[in-house]
PDB file of C-alpha atoms and ligand atoms in Angstrom:
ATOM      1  CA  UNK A   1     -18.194-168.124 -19.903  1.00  0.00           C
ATOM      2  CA  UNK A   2     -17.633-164.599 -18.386  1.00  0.00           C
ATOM      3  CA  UNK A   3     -18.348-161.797 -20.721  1.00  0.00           C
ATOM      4  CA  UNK A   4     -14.371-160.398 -22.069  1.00  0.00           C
ATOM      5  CA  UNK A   5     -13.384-156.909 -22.397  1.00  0.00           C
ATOM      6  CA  UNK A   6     -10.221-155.189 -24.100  1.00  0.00           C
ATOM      7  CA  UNK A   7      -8.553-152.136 -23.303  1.00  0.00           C
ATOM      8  CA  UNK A   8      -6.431-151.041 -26.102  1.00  0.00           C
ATOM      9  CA  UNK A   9      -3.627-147.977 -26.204  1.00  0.00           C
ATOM     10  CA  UNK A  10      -0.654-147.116 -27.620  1.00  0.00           C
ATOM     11  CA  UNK A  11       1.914-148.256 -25.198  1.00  0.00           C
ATOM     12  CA  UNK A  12       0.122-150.513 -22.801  1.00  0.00           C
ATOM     13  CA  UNK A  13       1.600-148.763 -20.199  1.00  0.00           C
ATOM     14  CA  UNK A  14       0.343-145.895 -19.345  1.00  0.00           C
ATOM     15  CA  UNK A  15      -3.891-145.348 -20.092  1.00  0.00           C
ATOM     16  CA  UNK A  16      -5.010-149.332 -21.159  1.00  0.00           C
ATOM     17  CA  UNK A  17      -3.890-150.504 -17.860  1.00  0.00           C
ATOM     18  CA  UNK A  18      -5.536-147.827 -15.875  1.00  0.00           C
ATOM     19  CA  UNK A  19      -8.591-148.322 -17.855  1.00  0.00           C
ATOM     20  CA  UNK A  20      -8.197-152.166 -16.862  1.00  0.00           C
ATOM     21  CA  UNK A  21      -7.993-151.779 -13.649  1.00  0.00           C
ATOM     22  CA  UNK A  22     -10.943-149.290 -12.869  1.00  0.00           C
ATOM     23  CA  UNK A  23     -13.281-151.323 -15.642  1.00  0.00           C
ATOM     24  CA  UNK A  24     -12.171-154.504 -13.230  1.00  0.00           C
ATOM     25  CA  UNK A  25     -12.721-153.084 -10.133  1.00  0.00           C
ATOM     26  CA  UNK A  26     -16.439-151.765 -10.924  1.00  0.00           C
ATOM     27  CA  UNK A  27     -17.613-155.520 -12.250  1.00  0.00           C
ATOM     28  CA  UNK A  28     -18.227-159.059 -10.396  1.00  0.00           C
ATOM     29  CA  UNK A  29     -14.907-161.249 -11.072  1.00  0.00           C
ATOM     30  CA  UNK A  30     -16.995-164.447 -11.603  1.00  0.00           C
ATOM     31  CA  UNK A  31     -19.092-162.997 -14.702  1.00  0.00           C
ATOM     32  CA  UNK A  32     -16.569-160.510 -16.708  1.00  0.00           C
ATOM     33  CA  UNK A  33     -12.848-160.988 -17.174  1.00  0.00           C
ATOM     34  CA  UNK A  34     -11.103-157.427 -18.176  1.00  0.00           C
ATOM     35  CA  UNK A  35      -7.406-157.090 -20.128  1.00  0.00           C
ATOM     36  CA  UNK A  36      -5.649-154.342 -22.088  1.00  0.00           C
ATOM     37  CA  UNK A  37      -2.925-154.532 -24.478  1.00  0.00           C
ATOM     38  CA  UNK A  38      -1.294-151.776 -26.498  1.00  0.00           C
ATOM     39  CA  UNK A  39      -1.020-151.968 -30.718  1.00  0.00           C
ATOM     40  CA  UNK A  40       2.754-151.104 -30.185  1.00  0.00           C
ATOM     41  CA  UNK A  41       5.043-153.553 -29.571  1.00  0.00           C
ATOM     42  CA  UNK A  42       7.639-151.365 -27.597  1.00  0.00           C
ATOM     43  CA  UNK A  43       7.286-151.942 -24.033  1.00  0.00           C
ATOM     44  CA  UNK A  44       5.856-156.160 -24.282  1.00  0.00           C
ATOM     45  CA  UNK A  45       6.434-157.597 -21.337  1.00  0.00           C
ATOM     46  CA  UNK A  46       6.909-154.029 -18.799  1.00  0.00           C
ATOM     47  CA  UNK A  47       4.821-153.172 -15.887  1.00  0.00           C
ATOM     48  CA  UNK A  48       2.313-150.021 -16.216  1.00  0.00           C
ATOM     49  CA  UNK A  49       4.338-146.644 -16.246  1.00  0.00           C
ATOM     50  CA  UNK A  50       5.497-145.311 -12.449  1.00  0.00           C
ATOM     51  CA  UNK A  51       2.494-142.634 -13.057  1.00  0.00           C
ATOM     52  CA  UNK A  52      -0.393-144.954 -13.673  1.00  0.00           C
ATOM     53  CA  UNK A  53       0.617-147.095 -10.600  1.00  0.00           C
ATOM     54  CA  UNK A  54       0.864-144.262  -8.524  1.00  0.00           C
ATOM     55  CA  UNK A  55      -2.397-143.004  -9.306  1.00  0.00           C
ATOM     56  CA  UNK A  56      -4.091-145.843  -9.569  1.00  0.00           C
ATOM     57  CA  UNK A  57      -2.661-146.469  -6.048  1.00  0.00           C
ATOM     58  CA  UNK A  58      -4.350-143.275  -5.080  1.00  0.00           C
ATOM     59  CA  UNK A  59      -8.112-144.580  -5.326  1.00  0.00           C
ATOM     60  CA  UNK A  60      -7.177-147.868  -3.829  1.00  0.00           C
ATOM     61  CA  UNK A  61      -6.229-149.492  -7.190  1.00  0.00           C
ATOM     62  CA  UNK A  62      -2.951-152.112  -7.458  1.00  0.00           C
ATOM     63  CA  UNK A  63      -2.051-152.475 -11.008  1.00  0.00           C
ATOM     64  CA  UNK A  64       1.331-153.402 -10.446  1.00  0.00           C
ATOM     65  CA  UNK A  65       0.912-156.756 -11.437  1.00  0.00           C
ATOM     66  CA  UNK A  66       0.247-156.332 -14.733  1.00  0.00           C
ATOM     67  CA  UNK A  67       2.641-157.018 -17.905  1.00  0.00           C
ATOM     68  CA  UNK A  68       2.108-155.324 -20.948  1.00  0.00           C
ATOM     69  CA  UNK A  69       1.243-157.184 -24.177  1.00  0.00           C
ATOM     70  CA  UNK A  70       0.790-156.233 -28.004  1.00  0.00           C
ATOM     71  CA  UNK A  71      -2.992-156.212 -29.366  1.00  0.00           C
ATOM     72  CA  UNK A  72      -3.156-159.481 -31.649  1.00  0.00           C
ATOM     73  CA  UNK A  73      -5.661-160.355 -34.543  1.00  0.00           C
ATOM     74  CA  UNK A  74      -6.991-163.333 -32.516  1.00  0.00           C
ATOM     75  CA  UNK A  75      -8.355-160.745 -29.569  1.00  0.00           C
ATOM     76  CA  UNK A  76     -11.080-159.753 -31.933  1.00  0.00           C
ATOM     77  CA  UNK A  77     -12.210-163.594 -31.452  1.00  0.00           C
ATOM     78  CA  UNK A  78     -11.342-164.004 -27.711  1.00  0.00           C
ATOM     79  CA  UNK A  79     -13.024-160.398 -26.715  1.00  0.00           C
ATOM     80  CA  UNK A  80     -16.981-159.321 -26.799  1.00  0.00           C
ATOM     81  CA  UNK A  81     -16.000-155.570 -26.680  1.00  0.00           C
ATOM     82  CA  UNK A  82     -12.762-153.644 -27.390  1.00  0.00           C
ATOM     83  CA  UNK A  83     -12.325-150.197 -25.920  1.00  0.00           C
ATOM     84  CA  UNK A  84      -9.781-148.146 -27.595  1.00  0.00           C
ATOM     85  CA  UNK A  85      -8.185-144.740 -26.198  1.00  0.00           C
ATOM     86  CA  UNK A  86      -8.057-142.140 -29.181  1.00  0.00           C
ATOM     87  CA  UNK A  87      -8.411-142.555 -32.966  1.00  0.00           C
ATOM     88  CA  UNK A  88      -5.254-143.265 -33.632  1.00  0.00           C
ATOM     89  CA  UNK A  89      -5.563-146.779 -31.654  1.00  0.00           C
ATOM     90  CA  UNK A  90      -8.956-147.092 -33.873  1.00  0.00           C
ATOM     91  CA  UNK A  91      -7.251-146.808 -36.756  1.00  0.00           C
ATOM     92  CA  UNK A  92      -4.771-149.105 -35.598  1.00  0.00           C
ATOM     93  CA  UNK A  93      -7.277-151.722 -33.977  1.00  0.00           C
ATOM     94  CA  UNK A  94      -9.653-151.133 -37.031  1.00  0.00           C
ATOM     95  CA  UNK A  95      -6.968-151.993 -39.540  1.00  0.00           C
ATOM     96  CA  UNK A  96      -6.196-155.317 -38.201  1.00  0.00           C
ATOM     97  CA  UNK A  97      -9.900-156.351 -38.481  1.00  0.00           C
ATOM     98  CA  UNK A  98     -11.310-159.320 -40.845  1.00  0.00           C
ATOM     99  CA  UNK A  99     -15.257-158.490 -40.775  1.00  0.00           C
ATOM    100  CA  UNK A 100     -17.766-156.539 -39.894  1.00  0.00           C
ATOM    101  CA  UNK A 101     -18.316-158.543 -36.716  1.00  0.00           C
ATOM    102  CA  UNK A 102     -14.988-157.512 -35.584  1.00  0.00           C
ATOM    103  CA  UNK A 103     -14.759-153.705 -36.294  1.00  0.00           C
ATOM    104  CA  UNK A 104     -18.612-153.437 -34.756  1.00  0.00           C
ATOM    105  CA  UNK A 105     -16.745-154.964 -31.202  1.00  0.00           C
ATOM    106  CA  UNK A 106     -13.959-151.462 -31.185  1.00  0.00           C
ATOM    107  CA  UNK A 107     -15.336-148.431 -29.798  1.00  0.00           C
ATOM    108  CA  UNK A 108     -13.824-145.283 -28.989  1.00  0.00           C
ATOM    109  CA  UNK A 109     -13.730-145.645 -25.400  1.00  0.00           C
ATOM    110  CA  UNK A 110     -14.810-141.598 -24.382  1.00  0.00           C
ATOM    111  CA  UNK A 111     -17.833-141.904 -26.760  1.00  0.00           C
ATOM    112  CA  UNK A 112     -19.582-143.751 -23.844  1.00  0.00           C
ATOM    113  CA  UNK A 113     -19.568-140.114 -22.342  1.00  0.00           C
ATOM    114  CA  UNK A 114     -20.011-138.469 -25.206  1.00  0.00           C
ATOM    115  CA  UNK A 115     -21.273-140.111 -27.704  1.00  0.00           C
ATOM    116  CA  UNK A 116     -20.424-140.290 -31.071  1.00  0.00           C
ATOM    117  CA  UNK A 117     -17.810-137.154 -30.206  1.00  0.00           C
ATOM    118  CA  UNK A 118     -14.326-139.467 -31.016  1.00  0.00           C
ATOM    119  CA  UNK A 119     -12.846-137.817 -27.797  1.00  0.00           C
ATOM    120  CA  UNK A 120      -9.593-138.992 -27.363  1.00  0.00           C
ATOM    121  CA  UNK A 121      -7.826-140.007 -23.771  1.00  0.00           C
ATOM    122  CA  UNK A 122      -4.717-137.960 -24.154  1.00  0.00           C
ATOM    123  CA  UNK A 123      -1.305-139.822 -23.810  1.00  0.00           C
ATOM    124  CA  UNK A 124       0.105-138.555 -20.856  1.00  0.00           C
ATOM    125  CA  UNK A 125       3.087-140.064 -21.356  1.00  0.00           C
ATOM    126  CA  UNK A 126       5.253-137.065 -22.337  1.00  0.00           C
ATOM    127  CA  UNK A 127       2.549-134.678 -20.446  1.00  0.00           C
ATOM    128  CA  UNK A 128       1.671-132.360 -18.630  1.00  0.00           C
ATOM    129  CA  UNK A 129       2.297-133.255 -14.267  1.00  0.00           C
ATOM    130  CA  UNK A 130      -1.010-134.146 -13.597  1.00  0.00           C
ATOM    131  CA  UNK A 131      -1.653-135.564 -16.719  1.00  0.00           C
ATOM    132  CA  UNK A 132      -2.206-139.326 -15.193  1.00  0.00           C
ATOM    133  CA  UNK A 133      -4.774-137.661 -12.794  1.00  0.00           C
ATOM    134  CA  UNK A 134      -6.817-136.168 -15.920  1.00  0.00           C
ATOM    135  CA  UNK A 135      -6.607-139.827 -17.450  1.00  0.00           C
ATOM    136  CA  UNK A 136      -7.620-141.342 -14.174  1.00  0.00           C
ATOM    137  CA  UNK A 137     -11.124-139.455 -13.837  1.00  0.00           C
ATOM    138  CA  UNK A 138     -11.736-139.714 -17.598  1.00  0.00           C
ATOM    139  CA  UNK A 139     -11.738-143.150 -17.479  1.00  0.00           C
ATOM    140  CA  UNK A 140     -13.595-143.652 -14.259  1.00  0.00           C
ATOM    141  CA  UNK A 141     -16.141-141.764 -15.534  1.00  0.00           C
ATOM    142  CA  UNK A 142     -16.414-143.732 -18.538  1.00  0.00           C
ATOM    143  CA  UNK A 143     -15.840-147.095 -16.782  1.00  0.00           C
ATOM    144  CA  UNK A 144     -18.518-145.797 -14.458  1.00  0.00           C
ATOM    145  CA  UNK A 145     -21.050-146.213 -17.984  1.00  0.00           C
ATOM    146  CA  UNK A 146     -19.906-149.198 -19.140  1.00  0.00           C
ATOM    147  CA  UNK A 147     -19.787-151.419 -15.965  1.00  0.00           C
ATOM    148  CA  UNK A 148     -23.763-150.115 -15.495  1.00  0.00           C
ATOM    149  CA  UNK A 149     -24.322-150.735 -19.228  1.00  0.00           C
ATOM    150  CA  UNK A 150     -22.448-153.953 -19.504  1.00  0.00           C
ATOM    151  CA  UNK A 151     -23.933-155.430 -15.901  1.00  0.00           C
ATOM    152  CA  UNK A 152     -27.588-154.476 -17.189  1.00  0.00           C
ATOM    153  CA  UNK A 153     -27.130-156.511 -20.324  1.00  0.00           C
ATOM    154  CA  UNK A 154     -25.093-159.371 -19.271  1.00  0.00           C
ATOM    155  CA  UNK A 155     -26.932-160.246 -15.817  1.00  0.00           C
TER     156      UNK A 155
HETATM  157  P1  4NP B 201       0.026-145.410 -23.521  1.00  0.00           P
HETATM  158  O1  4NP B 201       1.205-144.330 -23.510  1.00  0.00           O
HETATM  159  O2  4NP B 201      -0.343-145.650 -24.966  1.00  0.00           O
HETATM  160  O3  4NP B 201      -1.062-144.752 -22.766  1.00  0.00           O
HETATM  161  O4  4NP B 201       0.570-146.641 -22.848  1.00  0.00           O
HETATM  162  C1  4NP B 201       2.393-144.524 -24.227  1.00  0.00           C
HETATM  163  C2  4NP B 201       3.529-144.865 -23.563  1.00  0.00           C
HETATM  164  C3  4NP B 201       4.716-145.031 -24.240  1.00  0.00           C
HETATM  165  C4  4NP B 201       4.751-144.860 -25.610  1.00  0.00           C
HETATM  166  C5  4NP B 201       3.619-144.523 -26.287  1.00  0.00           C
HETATM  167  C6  4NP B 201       2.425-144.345 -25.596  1.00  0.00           C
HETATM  168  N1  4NP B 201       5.960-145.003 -26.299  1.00  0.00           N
HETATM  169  O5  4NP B 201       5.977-144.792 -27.525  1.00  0.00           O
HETATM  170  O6  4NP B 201       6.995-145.326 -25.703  1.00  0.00           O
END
C-alpha cells in the first residue's frame, strides 16, 4: 500500500496542483501516490489554471493532465497526510473533520519551513505577474522537506 498524500487549496487550480506535481516528482511512484483537491466546489472537473501549467512547465513539470476535484470527508480516511495552503483551507479542511485522528493528518503546508509560523501560500490567482513563480519556489522548497522527511520514515 503506497503511503497517500493530499494537497488541499481553495480552487484546485491554481497552488494544490502545483504542490502535486513537485511533491510527485521528488518521491518513488511505486511507494507514495500524491493528489490535491480544492474545498471549493467551483472549478470540479477544470484543468490547473494557464499560470500553474506554464510554470510548472518551466522546471520540467506537466500538470496538464490533471482535473480538479472538491476535498471530501472520506479523504481524511483514504490519505496519511493532508497538506493545506493557508489557514483559511485549515479552517475549511479542519471543519469537516470527525476525530482527532483526522485533524492530527492536516498541516499547514509552509510550517514544514517554518515551523509552527501558519505561513500562508498566497493565492495568486488575482495576483501579482509573477505571482505563480513565488508559489512555485515556495512549494519546492517545502516539497523539498517533506519528500526527505516522508522517504526517511516510510522506507
Ligand atoms: P487556488 O486559487 O485555491 O490556488 O486554486 C484559486 C483559484 C480560483 C478561485 C479561488 C482560488 N476562485 O474562487 O475562482
Amino acid at each position: 500500500m503506497p503511503v497517500k498524500i493530499l494537497m488541499v487549496c481553495l480552487g484546485n487550480i491554481c497552488r494544490s496542483p502545483l504542490a502535486e506535481g513537485i511533491l510527485a516528482s521528488k518521491l518513488p511512484k511505486d511507494k507514495f501516490f500524491v493528489d490535491s483537491a480544492g474545498t471549493g466546489s467551483w472549478h470540479v472537473g477544470h484543468q490547473p489554471d494557464s499560470r500553474s501549467i506554464a510554470v510548472a512547465k518551466k522546471y520540467q513539470l506537466d500538470i496538464s493532465s490533471q482535473r480538479a476535484r472538491q476535498f471530501k470527508p472520506e479523504d481524511f480516511d483514504t490519505f496519511d497526510y493532508i497538506y493545506v495552503m493557508d489557514k483559511s483551507n485549515y479552517r475549511d479542511v479542519i471543519h469537516l473533520a470527525k476525530n482527532e485522528n483526522h485533524k492530527t493528518k492536516v498541516q499547514i503546508i509552509l510550517n514544514e519551513l517554518y515551523p509552527n509560523e501558519n505561513v500562508d501560500v498566497p493565492d495568486p490567482y488575482y495576483g501579482i505577474a509573477n505571482g505563480f513563480e513565488i508559489v512555485y519556489q515556495m512549494l519546492d522548497e517545502a516539497c523539498n522537506n517533506i519528500a526527505a522527511k516522508l522517504k526517511a520514515t516510510h522506507h
